[in-house]
Short mmCIF file of N, CA, C and O and ligand atoms in Angstrom, two decimals:
data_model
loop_
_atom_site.label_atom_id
_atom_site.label_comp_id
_atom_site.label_asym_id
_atom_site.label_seq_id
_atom_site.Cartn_x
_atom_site.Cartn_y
_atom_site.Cartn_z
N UNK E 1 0.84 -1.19 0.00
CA UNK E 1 0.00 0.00 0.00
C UNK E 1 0.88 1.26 0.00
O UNK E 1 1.95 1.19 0.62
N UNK E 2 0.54 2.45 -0.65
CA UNK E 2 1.50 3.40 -1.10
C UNK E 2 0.46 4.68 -0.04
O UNK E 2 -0.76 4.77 0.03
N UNK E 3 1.38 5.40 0.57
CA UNK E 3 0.64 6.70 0.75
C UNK E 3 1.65 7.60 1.68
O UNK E 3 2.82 7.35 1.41
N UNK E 4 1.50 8.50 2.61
CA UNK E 4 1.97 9.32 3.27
C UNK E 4 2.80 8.47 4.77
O UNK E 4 2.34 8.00 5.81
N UNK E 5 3.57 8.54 4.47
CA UNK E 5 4.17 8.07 5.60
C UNK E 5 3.87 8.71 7.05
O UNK E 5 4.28 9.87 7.05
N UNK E 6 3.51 8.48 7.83
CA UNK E 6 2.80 9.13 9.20
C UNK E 6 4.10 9.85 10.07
O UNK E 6 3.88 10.67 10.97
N UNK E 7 5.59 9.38 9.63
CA UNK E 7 6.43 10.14 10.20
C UNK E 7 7.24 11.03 9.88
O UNK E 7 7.68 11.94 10.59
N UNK E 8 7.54 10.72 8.47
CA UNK E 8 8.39 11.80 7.41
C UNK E 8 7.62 12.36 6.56
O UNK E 8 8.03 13.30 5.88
N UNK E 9 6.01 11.73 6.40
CA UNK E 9 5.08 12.52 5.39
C UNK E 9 5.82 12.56 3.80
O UNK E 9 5.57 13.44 2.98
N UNK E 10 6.63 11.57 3.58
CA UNK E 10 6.66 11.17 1.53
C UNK E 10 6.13 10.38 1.64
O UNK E 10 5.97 9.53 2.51
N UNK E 11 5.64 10.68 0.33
CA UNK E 11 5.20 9.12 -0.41
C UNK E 11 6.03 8.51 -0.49
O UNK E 11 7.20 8.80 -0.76
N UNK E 12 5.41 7.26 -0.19
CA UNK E 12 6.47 6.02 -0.11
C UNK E 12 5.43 4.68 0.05
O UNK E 12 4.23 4.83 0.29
N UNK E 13 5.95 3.60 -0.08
CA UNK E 13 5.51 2.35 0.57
C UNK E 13 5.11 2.11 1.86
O UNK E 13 5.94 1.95 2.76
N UNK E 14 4.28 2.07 2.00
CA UNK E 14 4.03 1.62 3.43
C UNK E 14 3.93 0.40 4.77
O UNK E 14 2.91 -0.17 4.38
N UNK E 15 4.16 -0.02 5.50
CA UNK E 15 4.63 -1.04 6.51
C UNK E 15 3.89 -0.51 7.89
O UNK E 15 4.04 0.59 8.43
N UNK E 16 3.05 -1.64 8.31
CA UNK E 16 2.41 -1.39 9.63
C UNK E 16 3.31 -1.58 10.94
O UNK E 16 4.00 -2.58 11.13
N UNK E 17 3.20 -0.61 11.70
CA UNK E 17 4.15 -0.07 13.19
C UNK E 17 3.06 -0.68 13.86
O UNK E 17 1.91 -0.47 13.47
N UNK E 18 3.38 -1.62 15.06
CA UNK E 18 2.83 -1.27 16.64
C UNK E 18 3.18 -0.43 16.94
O UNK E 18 4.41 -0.32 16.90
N UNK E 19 2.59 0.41 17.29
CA UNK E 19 3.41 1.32 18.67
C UNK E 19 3.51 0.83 19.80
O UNK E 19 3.78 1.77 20.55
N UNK E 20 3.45 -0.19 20.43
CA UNK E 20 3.44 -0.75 21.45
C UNK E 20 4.04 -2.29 21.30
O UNK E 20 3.27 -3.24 21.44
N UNK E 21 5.34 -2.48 21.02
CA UNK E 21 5.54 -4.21 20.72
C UNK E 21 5.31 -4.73 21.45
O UNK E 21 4.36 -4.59 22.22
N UNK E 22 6.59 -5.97 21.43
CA UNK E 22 6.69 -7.33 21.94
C UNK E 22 5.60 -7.89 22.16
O UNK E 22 4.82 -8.25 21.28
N UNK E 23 5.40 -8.04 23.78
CA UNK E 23 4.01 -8.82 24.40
C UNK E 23 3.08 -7.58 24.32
O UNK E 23 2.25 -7.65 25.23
N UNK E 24 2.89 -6.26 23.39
CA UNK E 24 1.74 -5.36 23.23
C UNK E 24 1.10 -5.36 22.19
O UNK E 24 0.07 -4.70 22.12
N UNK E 25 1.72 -6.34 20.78
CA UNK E 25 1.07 -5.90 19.67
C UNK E 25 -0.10 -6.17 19.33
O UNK E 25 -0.63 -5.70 18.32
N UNK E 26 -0.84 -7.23 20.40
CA UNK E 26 -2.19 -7.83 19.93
C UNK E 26 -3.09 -6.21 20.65
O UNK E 26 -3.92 -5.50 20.09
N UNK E 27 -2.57 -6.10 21.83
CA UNK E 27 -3.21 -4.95 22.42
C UNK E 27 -2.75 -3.67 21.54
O UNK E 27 -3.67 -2.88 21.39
N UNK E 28 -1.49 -3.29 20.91
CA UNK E 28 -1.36 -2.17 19.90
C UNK E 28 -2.69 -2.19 18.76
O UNK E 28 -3.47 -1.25 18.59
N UNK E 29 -2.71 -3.43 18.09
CA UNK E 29 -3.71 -3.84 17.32
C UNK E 29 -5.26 -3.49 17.90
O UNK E 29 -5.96 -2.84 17.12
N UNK E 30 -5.71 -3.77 18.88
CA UNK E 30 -6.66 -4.05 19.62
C UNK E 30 -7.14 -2.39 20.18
O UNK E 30 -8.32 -2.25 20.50
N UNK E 31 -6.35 -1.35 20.25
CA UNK E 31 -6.99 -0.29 20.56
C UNK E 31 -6.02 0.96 19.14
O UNK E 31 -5.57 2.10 19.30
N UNK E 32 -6.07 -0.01 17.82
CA UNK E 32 -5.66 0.89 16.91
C UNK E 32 -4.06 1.86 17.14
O UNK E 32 -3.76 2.88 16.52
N UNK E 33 -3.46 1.34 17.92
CA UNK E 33 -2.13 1.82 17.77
C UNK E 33 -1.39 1.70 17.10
O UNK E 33 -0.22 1.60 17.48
N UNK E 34 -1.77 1.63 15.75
CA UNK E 34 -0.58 1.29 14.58
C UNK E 34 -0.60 2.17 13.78
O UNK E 34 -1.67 2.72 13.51
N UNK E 35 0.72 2.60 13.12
CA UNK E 35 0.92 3.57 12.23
C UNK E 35 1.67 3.12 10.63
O UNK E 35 2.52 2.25 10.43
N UNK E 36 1.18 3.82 9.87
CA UNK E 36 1.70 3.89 8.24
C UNK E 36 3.00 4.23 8.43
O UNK E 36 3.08 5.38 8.84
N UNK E 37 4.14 3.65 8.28
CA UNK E 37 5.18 4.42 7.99
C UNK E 37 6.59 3.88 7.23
O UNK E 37 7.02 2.85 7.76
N UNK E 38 7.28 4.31 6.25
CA UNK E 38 7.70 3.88 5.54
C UNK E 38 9.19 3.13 5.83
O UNK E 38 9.83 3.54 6.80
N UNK E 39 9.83 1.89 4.92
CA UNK E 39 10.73 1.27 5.21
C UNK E 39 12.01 2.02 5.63
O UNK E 39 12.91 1.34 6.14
N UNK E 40 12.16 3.06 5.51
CA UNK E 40 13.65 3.85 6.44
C UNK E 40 12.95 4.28 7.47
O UNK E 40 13.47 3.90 8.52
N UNK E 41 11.92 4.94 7.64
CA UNK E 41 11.72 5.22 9.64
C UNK E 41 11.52 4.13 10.02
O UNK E 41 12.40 3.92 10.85
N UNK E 42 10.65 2.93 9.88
CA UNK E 42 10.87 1.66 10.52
C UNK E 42 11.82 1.24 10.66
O UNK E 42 11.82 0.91 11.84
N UNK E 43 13.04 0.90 10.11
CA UNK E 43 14.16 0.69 10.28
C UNK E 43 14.93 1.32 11.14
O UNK E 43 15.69 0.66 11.85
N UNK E 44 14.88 2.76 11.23
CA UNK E 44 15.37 3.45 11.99
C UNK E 44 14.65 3.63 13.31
O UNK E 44 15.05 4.25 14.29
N UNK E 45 13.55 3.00 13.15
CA UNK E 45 12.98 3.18 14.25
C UNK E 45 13.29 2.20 15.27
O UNK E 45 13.49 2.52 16.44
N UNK E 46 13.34 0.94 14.82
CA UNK E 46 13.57 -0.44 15.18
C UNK E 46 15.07 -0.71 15.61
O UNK E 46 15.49 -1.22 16.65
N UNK E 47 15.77 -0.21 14.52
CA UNK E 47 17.18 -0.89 14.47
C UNK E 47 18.31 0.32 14.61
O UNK E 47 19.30 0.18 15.32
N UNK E 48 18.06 1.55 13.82
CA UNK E 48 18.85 2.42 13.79
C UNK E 48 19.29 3.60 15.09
O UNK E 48 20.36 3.96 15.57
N UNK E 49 17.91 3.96 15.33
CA UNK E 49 17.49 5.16 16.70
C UNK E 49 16.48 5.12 17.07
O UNK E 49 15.50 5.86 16.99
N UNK E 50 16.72 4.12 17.55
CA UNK E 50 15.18 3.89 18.48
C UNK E 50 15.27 4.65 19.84
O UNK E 50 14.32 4.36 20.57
N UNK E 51 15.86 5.27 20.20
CA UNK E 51 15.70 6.36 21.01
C UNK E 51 15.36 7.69 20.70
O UNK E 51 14.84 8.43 21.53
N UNK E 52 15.60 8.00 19.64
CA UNK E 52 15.17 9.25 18.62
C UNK E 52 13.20 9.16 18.94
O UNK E 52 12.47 10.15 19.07
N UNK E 53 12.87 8.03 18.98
CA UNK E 53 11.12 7.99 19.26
C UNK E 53 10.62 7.71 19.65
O UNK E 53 9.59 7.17 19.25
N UNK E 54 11.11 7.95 21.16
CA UNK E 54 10.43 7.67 22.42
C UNK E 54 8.91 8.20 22.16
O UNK E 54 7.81 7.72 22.45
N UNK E 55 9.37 9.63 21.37
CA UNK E 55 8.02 10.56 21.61
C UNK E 55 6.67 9.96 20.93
O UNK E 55 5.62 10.55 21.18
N UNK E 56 6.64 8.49 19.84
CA UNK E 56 6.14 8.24 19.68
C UNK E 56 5.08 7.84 20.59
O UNK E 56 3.92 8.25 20.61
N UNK E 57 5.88 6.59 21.66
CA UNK E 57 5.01 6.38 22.53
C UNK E 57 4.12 6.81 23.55
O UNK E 57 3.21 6.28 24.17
N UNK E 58 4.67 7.97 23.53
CA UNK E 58 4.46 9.21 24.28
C UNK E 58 3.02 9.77 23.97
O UNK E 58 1.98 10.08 24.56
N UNK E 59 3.53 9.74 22.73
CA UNK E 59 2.05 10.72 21.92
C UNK E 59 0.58 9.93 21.58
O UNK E 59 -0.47 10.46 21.23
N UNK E 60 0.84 8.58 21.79
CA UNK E 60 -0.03 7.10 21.71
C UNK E 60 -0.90 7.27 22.98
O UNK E 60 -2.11 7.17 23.23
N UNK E 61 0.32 7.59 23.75
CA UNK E 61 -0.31 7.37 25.46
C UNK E 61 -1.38 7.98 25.60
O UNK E 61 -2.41 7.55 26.10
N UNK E 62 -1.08 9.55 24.95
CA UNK E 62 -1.74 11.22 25.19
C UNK E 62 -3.62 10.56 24.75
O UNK E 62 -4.75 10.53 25.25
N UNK E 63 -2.82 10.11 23.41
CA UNK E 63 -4.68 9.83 22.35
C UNK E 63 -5.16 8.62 23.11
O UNK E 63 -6.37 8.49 23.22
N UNK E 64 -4.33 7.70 23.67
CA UNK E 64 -4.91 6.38 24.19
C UNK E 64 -6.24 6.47 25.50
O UNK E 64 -7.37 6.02 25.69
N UNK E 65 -5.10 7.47 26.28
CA UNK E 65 -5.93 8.32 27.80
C UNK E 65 -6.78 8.76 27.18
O UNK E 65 -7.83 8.24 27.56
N UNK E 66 -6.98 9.64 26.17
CA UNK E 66 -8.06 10.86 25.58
C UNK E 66 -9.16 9.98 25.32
O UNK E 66 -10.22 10.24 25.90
N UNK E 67 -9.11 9.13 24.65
CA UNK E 67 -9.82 8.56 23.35
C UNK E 67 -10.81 7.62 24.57
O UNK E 67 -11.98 7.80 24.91
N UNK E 68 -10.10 6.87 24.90
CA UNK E 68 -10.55 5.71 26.46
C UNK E 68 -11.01 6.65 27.88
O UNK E 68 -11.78 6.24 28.74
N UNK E 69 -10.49 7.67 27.87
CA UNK E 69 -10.76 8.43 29.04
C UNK E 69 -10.43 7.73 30.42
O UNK E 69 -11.13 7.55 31.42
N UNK E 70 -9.04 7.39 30.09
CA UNK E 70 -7.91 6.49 30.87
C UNK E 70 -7.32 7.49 31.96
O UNK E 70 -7.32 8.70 31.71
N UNK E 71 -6.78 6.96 33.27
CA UNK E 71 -5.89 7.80 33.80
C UNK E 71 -4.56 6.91 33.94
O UNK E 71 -4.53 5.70 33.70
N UNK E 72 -3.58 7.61 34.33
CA UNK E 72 -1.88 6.97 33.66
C UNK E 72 -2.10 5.64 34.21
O UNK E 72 -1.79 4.66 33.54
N UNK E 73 -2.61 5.53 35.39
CA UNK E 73 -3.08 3.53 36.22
C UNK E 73 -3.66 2.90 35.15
O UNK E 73 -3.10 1.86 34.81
N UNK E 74 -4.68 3.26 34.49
CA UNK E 74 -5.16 2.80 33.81
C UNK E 74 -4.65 2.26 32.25
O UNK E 74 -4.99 1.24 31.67
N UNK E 75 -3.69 3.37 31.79
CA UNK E 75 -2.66 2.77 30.72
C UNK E 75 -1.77 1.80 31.22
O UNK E 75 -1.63 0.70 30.68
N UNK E 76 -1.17 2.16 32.19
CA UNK E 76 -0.33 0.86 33.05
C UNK E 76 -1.02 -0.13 33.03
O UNK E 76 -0.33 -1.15 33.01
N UNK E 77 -2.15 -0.33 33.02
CA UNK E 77 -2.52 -1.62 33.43
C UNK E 77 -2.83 -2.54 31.49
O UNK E 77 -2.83 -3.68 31.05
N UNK E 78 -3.03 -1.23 30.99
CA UNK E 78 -3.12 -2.00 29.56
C UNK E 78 -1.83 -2.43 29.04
O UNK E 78 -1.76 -3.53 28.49
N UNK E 79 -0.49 -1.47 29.19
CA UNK E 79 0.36 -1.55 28.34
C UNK E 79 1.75 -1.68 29.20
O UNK E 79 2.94 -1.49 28.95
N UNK E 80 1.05 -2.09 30.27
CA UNK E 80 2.63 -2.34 31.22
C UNK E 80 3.18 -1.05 32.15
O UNK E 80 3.29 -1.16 33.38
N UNK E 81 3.52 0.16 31.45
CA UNK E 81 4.22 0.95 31.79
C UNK E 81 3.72 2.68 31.44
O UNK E 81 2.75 2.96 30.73
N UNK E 82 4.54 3.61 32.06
CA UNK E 82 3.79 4.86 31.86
C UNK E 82 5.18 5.44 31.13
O UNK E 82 6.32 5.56 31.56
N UNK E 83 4.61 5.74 29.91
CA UNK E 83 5.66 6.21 29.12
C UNK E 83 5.86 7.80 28.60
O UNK E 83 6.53 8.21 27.65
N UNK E 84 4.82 8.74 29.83
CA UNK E 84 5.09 10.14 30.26
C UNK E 84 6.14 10.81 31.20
O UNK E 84 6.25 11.98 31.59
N UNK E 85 6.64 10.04 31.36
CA UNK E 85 7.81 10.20 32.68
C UNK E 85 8.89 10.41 32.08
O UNK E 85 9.93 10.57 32.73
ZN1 LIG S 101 9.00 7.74 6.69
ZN1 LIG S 102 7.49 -1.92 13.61
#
C-alpha cells in the first residue's frame, strides 16, 4: 500500500508499526495503535534510533488516555508501563 508516511510525510511504501511491541502488539492492534510508515523510519525506528522515538510512545499514550478516558493507572494496566515520565 502506497501513501503518506505518518512520520516523514513522503510518499512512499508503506509497513504497519505497533506502537506498542513485543508482548503489546495484539493490544497495539486491539486499541488501533498502529501507524503507516515507511521502510527507512521503521528501520530506523527499530534498528537504527530507536531512542530518537520515544516521543512516539508518548504521543499514543496522550490519544490512548483521551480517546478511552484512561488515567496513567489505567494505561499501566493496559500496556505495562507509563511512558510520560
Ligand atoms: Zn518515513
Ligand atoms: Zn514496527
Amino acid at each position: 500500500m502506497e501513501g503518506y508516511c505518518e512520520i516523514c510525510h513522503k510518499w512512499r511504501t508503506l509497513e504497519h508499526h505497533h506502537v506498542y511491541g513485543n508482548g503489546f502488539r495484539n493490544k497495539s492492534e486491539q486499541y488501533g495503535a498502529v501507524v503507516e510508515i515507511c521502510r527507512e523510519c521503521h528501520d530506523d525506528l527499530h534498528h537504527r534510533h530507536p531512542a530518537k522515538y520515544k516521543w512516539l510512545k508518548r504521543e499514543w499514550q496522550d490519544k490512548l488516555m483521551a480517546w478511552n478516558e484512561w488515567t496513567e493507572e489505567d494505561f499501566i494496566r493496559e500496556f505495562g508501563r507509563n511512558y510520560l515520565l
